[in-house]
């Protein structure tokens, strides 16, 4: 075999190997572009769901938990700091160095907080606050368009978008070059992921704690991202330029939710958006 043929064969083999490697990287990255349950609920990303029996109703906190953020020390180092308090890590968000800590119910959380605040590696401490959406009062403004004069509002299935003048916005944007964006939806119910007017605009779904109640989540997502200009149902605000990442969590009408579950949901949505498009 002459030298030129030898180099040609070596070159072809090298191209083949590099192609296989690039293909693997592409497929690997593609398969991980949307986070799954396995990606989220692992040693780097987990939390304990709210137990209503542990709520301190006078001040609306989880009575035996704290949420602590550190400066990035290792989990082992952090465990040494809290060891003397007879506590355990029940939730963790690695990307923000956030810990959900559970103590014995006899522990004075305010005293523990003051002691931990003196540690140079502790950046923030808070109670695991509890809230109820149904107990929050909405105070509407006195501006003219908030007078609830429904006779001035358009009719039809898409009346809401007409009421806020979305058609005028679409007209303004139709000749513009729009970037595709990720829209995070943090909901208290599930979503109909196979809905024909939604499925093309959904990136990911996680945490559907209430799979039997899907109407509210589906309606909210439809207002945002129902497929535009497809001769079906309604049109969403985003004109097919908004891709939905969806996280549902405990906390709805007549129910309670807590700060840690909200942090988990927001972190999931931000992480997913970052993985999808940087």
PDB file of N, CA and C in Angstrom, residues 66-123:
ATOM      1  N   UNK A  66     -36.867  25.061  58.377  1.00  0.00           N
ATOM      2  CA  UNK A  66     -36.230  26.289  57.926  1.00  0.00           C
ATOM      3  C   UNK A  66     -35.722  26.081  56.502  1.00  0.00           C
ATOM      4  N   UNK A  67     -35.632  27.161  55.748  1.00  0.00           N
ATOM      5  CA  UNK A  67     -34.998  27.137  54.434  1.00  0.00           C
ATOM      6  C   UNK A  67     -33.720  27.958  54.539  1.00  0.00           C
ATOM      7  N   UNK A  68     -32.598  27.320  54.239  1.00  0.00           N
ATOM      8  CA  UNK A  68     -31.287  27.931  54.455  1.00  0.00           C
ATOM      9  C   UNK A  68     -30.502  27.944  53.147  1.00  0.00           C
ATOM     10  N   UNK A  69     -29.924  29.092  52.829  1.00  0.00           N
ATOM     11  CA  UNK A  69     -29.065  29.219  51.649  1.00  0.00           C
ATOM     12  C   UNK A  69     -27.637  29.478  52.103  1.00  0.00           C
ATOM     13  N   UNK A  70     -26.699  28.750  51.491  1.00  0.00           N
ATOM     14  CA  UNK A  70     -25.289  28.877  51.870  1.00  0.00           C
ATOM     15  C   UNK A  70     -24.499  29.574  50.769  1.00  0.00           C
ATOM     16  N   UNK A  71     -23.210  29.758  51.043  1.00  0.00           N
ATOM     17  CA  UNK A  71     -22.334  30.398  50.055  1.00  0.00           C
ATOM     18  C   UNK A  71     -21.734  29.396  49.072  1.00  0.00           C
ATOM     19  N   UNK A  72     -22.214  28.150  49.116  1.00  0.00           N
ATOM     20  CA  UNK A  72     -21.728  27.155  48.160  1.00  0.00           C
ATOM     21  C   UNK A  72     -20.858  26.084  48.775  1.00  0.00           C
ATOM     22  N   UNK A  73     -20.818  26.008  50.087  1.00  0.00           N
ATOM     23  CA  UNK A  73     -20.050  24.935  50.728  1.00  0.00           C
ATOM     24  C   UNK A  73     -20.666  23.587  50.373  1.00  0.00           C
ATOM     25  N   UNK A  74     -19.893  22.520  50.538  1.00  0.00           N
ATOM     26  CA  UNK A  74     -20.383  21.188  50.181  1.00  0.00           C
ATOM     27  C   UNK A  74     -21.504  20.765  51.123  1.00  0.00           C
ATOM     28  N   UNK A  75     -22.274  19.784  50.665  1.00  0.00           N
ATOM     29  CA  UNK A  75     -23.369  19.282  51.486  1.00  0.00           C
ATOM     30  C   UNK A  75     -22.826  18.667  52.779  1.00  0.00           C
ATOM     31  N   UNK A  76     -21.677  17.998  52.704  1.00  0.00           N
ATOM     32  CA  UNK A  76     -21.070  17.411  53.897  1.00  0.00           C
ATOM     33  C   UNK A  76     -20.692  18.478  54.924  1.00  0.00           C
ATOM     34  N   UNK A  77     -20.134  19.583  54.435  1.00  0.00           N
ATOM     35  CA  UNK A  77     -19.772  20.670  55.335  1.00  0.00           C
ATOM     36  C   UNK A  77     -21.012  21.276  55.982  1.00  0.00           C
ATOM     37  N   UNK A  78     -22.077  21.404  55.196  1.00  0.00           N
ATOM     38  CA  UNK A  78     -23.307  21.973  55.735  1.00  0.00           C
ATOM     39  C   UNK A  78     -23.919  21.048  56.791  1.00  0.00           C
ATOM     40  N   UNK A  79     -23.870  19.748  56.530  1.00  0.00           N
ATOM     41  CA  UNK A  79     -24.412  18.784  57.499  1.00  0.00           C
ATOM     42  C   UNK A  79     -23.696  18.884  58.840  1.00  0.00           C
ATOM     43  N   UNK A  80     -22.404  19.185  58.816  1.00  0.00           N
ATOM     44  CA  UNK A  80     -21.651  19.357  60.067  1.00  0.00           C
ATOM     45  C   UNK A  80     -22.156  20.565  60.851  1.00  0.00           C
ATOM     46  N   UNK A  81     -22.531  21.617  60.125  1.00  0.00           N
ATOM     47  CA  UNK A  81     -23.004  22.835  60.779  1.00  0.00           C
ATOM     48  C   UNK A  81     -24.321  22.595  61.522  1.00  0.00           C
ATOM     49  N   UNK A  82     -25.228  21.811  60.917  1.00  0.00           N
ATOM     50  CA  UNK A  82     -26.558  21.628  61.520  1.00  0.00           C
ATOM     51  C   UNK A  82     -26.654  20.376  62.385  1.00  0.00           C
ATOM     52  N   UNK A  83     -25.584  19.625  62.468  1.00  0.00           N
ATOM     53  CA  UNK A  83     -25.612  18.328  63.156  1.00  0.00           C
ATOM     54  C   UNK A  83     -26.091  18.442  64.605  1.00  0.00           C
ATOM     55  N   UNK A  84     -25.641  19.443  65.324  1.00  0.00           N
ATOM     56  CA  UNK A  84     -25.947  19.551  66.753  1.00  0.00           C
ATOM     57  C   UNK A  84     -27.414  19.857  67.035  1.00  0.00           C
ATOM     58  N   UNK A  85     -28.158  20.218  65.981  1.00  0.00           N
ATOM     59  CA  UNK A  85     -29.556  20.588  66.185  1.00  0.00           C
ATOM     60  C   UNK A  85     -30.519  19.413  65.997  1.00  0.00           C
ATOM     61  N   UNK A  86     -29.995  18.216  65.846  1.00  0.00           N
ATOM     62  CA  UNK A  86     -30.843  17.040  65.661  1.00  0.00           C
ATOM     63  C   UNK A  86     -31.824  17.266  64.502  1.00  0.00           C
ATOM     64  N   UNK A  87     -31.271  17.646  63.369  1.00  0.00           N
ATOM     65  CA  UNK A  87     -32.084  17.991  62.198  1.00  0.00           C
ATOM     66  C   UNK A  87     -31.650  17.164  61.001  1.00  0.00           C
ATOM     67  N   UNK A  88     -32.401  17.253  59.929  1.00  0.00           N
ATOM     68  CA  UNK A  88     -32.045  16.527  58.713  1.00  0.00           C
ATOM     69  C   UNK A  88     -32.422  17.326  57.478  1.00  0.00           C
ATOM     70  N   UNK A  89     -31.681  17.082  56.405  1.00  0.00           N
ATOM     71  CA  UNK A  89     -31.968  17.716  55.114  1.00  0.00           C
ATOM     72  C   UNK A  89     -33.103  16.953  54.440  1.00  0.00           C
ATOM     73  N   UNK A  90     -34.210  17.634  54.164  1.00  0.00           N
ATOM     74  CA  UNK A  90     -35.348  16.988  53.498  1.00  0.00           C
ATOM     75  C   UNK A  90     -35.614  17.589  52.123  1.00  0.00           C
ATOM     76  N   UNK A  91     -34.876  18.648  51.782  1.00  0.00           N
ATOM     77  CA  UNK A  91     -35.014  19.262  50.474  1.00  0.00           C
ATOM     78  C   UNK A  91     -33.725  19.960  50.094  1.00  0.00           C
ATOM     79  N   UNK A  92     -33.451  20.022  48.783  1.00  0.00           N
ATOM     80  CA  UNK A  92     -32.166  20.586  48.351  1.00  0.00           C
ATOM     81  C   UNK A  92     -32.283  21.058  46.912  1.00  0.00           C
ATOM     82  N   UNK A  93     -31.789  22.277  46.652  1.00  0.00           N
ATOM     83  CA  UNK A  93     -31.682  22.797  45.286  1.00  0.00           C
ATOM     84  C   UNK A  93     -30.210  23.128  45.070  1.00  0.00           C
ATOM     85  N   UNK A  94     -29.518  22.269  44.345  1.00  0.00           N
ATOM     86  CA  UNK A  94     -28.063  22.392  44.213  1.00  0.00           C
ATOM     87  C   UNK A  94     -27.662  23.697  43.557  1.00  0.00           C
ATOM     88  N   UNK A  95     -28.407  24.106  42.540  1.00  0.00           N
ATOM     89  CA  UNK A  95     -27.984  25.262  41.741  1.00  0.00           C
ATOM     90  C   UNK A  95     -27.986  26.554  42.544  1.00  0.00           C
ATOM     91  N   UNK A  96     -28.807  26.629  43.609  1.00  0.00           N
ATOM     92  CA  UNK A  96     -28.860  27.829  44.440  1.00  0.00           C
ATOM     93  C   UNK A  96     -28.361  27.581  45.856  1.00  0.00           C
ATOM     94  N   UNK A  97     -27.836  26.361  46.117  1.00  0.00           N
ATOM     95  CA  UNK A  97     -27.316  25.993  47.436  1.00  0.00           C
ATOM     96  C   UNK A  97     -28.372  26.200  48.520  1.00  0.00           C
ATOM     97  N   UNK A  98     -29.586  25.769  48.216  1.00  0.00           N
ATOM     98  CA  UNK A  98     -30.726  25.950  49.109  1.00  0.00           C
ATOM     99  C   UNK A  98     -31.088  24.627  49.777  1.00  0.00           C
ATOM    100  N   UNK A  99     -31.270  24.661  51.094  1.00  0.00           N
ATOM    101  CA  UNK A  99     -31.602  23.462  51.863  1.00  0.00           C
ATOM    102  C   UNK A  99     -32.942  23.648  52.580  1.00  0.00           C
ATOM    103  N   UNK A 100     -33.737  22.610  52.546  1.00  0.00           N
ATOM    104  CA  UNK A 100     -34.956  22.550  53.369  1.00  0.00           C
ATOM    105  C   UNK A 100     -34.625  21.644  54.555  1.00  0.00           C
ATOM    106  N   UNK A 101     -34.653  22.214  55.755  1.00  0.00           N
ATOM    107  CA  UNK A 101     -34.212  21.498  56.946  1.00  0.00           C
ATOM    108  C   UNK A 101     -35.403  21.243  57.869  1.00  0.00           C
ATOM    109  N   UNK A 102     -35.489  20.021  58.375  1.00  0.00           N
ATOM    110  CA  UNK A 102     -36.554  19.665  59.308  1.00  0.00           C
ATOM    111  C   UNK A 102     -35.944  19.389  60.689  1.00  0.00           C
ATOM    112  N   UNK A 103     -36.554  19.991  61.705  1.00  0.00           N
ATOM    113  CA  UNK A 103     -36.083  19.856  63.073  1.00  0.00           C
ATOM    114  C   UNK A 103     -37.098  19.072  63.904  1.00  0.00           C
ATOM    115  N   UNK A 104     -36.651  18.650  65.065  1.00  0.00           N
ATOM    116  CA  UNK A 104     -37.578  18.067  66.026  1.00  0.00           C
ATOM    117  C   UNK A 104     -38.596  19.147  66.410  1.00  0.00           C
ATOM    118  N   UNK A 105     -39.838  18.753  66.635  1.00  0.00           N
ATOM    119  CA  UNK A 105     -40.899  19.729  66.879  1.00  0.00           C
ATOM    120  C   UNK A 105     -40.726  20.503  68.168  1.00  0.00           C
ATOM    121  N   UNK A 106     -39.815  20.072  69.030  1.00  0.00           N
ATOM    122  CA  UNK A 106     -39.572  20.792  70.281  1.00  0.00           C
ATOM    123  C   UNK A 106     -38.539  21.907  70.112  1.00  0.00           C
ATOM    124  N   UNK A 107     -37.892  21.978  68.959  1.00  0.00           N
ATOM    125  CA  UNK A 107     -36.821  22.960  68.736  1.00  0.00           C
ATOM    126  C   UNK A 107     -37.414  24.358  68.540  1.00  0.00           C
ATOM    127  N   UNK A 108     -36.776  25.353  69.130  1.00  0.00           N
ATOM    128  CA  UNK A 108     -37.166  26.752  68.955  1.00  0.00           C
ATOM    129  C   UNK A 108     -36.506  27.282  67.680  1.00  0.00           C
ATOM    130  N   UNK A 109     -37.281  27.422  66.611  1.00  0.00           N
ATOM    131  CA  UNK A 109     -36.718  27.809  65.320  1.00  0.00           C
ATOM    132  C   UNK A 109     -36.101  29.203  65.349  1.00  0.00           C
ATOM    133  N   UNK A 110     -36.692  30.125  66.088  1.00  0.00           N
ATOM    134  CA  UNK A 110     -36.144  31.484  66.126  1.00  0.00           C
ATOM    135  C   UNK A 110     -34.758  31.489  66.773  1.00  0.00           C
ATOM    136  N   UNK A 111     -34.577  30.676  67.812  1.00  0.00           N
ATOM    137  CA  UNK A 111     -33.277  30.583  68.476  1.00  0.00           C
ATOM    138  C   UNK A 111     -32.238  29.953  67.550  1.00  0.00           C
ATOM    139  N   UNK A 112     -32.632  28.869  66.861  1.00  0.00           N
ATOM    140  CA  UNK A 112     -31.722  28.203  65.924  1.00  0.00           C
ATOM    141  C   UNK A 112     -31.331  29.162  64.808  1.00  0.00           C
ATOM    142  N   UNK A 113     -32.288  29.923  64.299  1.00  0.00           N
ATOM    143  CA  UNK A 113     -32.008  30.865  63.211  1.00  0.00           C
ATOM    144  C   UNK A 113     -30.957  31.887  63.619  1.00  0.00           C
ATOM    145  N   UNK A 114     -31.105  32.441  64.831  1.00  0.00           N
ATOM    146  CA  UNK A 114     -30.145  33.444  65.301  1.00  0.00           C
ATOM    147  C   UNK A 114     -28.743  32.863  65.425  1.00  0.00           C
ATOM    148  N   UNK A 115     -28.666  31.621  65.878  1.00  0.00           N
ATOM    149  CA  UNK A 115     -27.353  30.982  66.018  1.00  0.00           C
ATOM    150  C   UNK A 115     -26.727  30.720  64.651  1.00  0.00           C
ATOM    151  N   UNK A 116     -27.536  30.213  63.715  1.00  0.00           N
ATOM    152  CA  UNK A 116     -27.007  29.884  62.393  1.00  0.00           C
ATOM    153  C   UNK A 116     -26.608  31.133  61.600  1.00  0.00           C
ATOM    154  N   UNK A 117     -27.276  32.235  61.863  1.00  0.00           N
ATOM    155  CA  UNK A 117     -26.947  33.475  61.159  1.00  0.00           C
ATOM    156  C   UNK A 117     -25.525  33.949  61.452  1.00  0.00           C
ATOM    157  N   UNK A 118     -24.962  33.483  62.562  1.00  0.00           N
ATOM    158  CA  UNK A 118     -23.602  33.873  62.932  1.00  0.00           C
ATOM    159  C   UNK A 118     -22.550  33.117  62.122  1.00  0.00           C
ATOM    160  N   UNK A 119     -22.969  32.035  61.443  1.00  0.00           N
ATOM    161  CA  UNK A 119     -22.017  31.242  60.670  1.00  0.00           C
ATOM    162  C   UNK A 119     -21.683  31.950  59.354  1.00  0.00           C
ATOM    163  N   UNK A 120     -20.414  32.052  59.045  1.00  0.00           N
ATOM    164  CA  UNK A 120     -19.974  32.799  57.864  1.00  0.00           C
ATOM    165  C   UNK A 120     -20.425  32.181  56.542  1.00  0.00           C
ATOM    166  N   UNK A 121     -20.785  30.898  56.561  1.00  0.00           N
ATOM    167  CA  UNK A 121     -21.186  30.226  55.322  1.00  0.00           C
ATOM    168  C   UNK A 121     -22.698  30.290  55.068  1.00  0.00           C
ATOM    169  N   UNK A 122     -23.442  30.801  56.031  1.00  0.00           N
ATOM    170  CA  UNK A 122     -24.900  30.905  55.877  1.00  0.00           C
ATOM    171  C   UNK A 122     -25.234  32.288  55.329  1.00  0.00           C
ATOM    172  N   UNK A 123     -25.881  32.332  54.165  1.00  0.00           N
ATOM    173  CA  UNK A 123     -26.193  33.615  53.536  1.00  0.00           C
ATOM    174  C   UNK A 123     -27.615  34.087  53.809  1.00  0.00           C
TER     175      UNK A 123
END
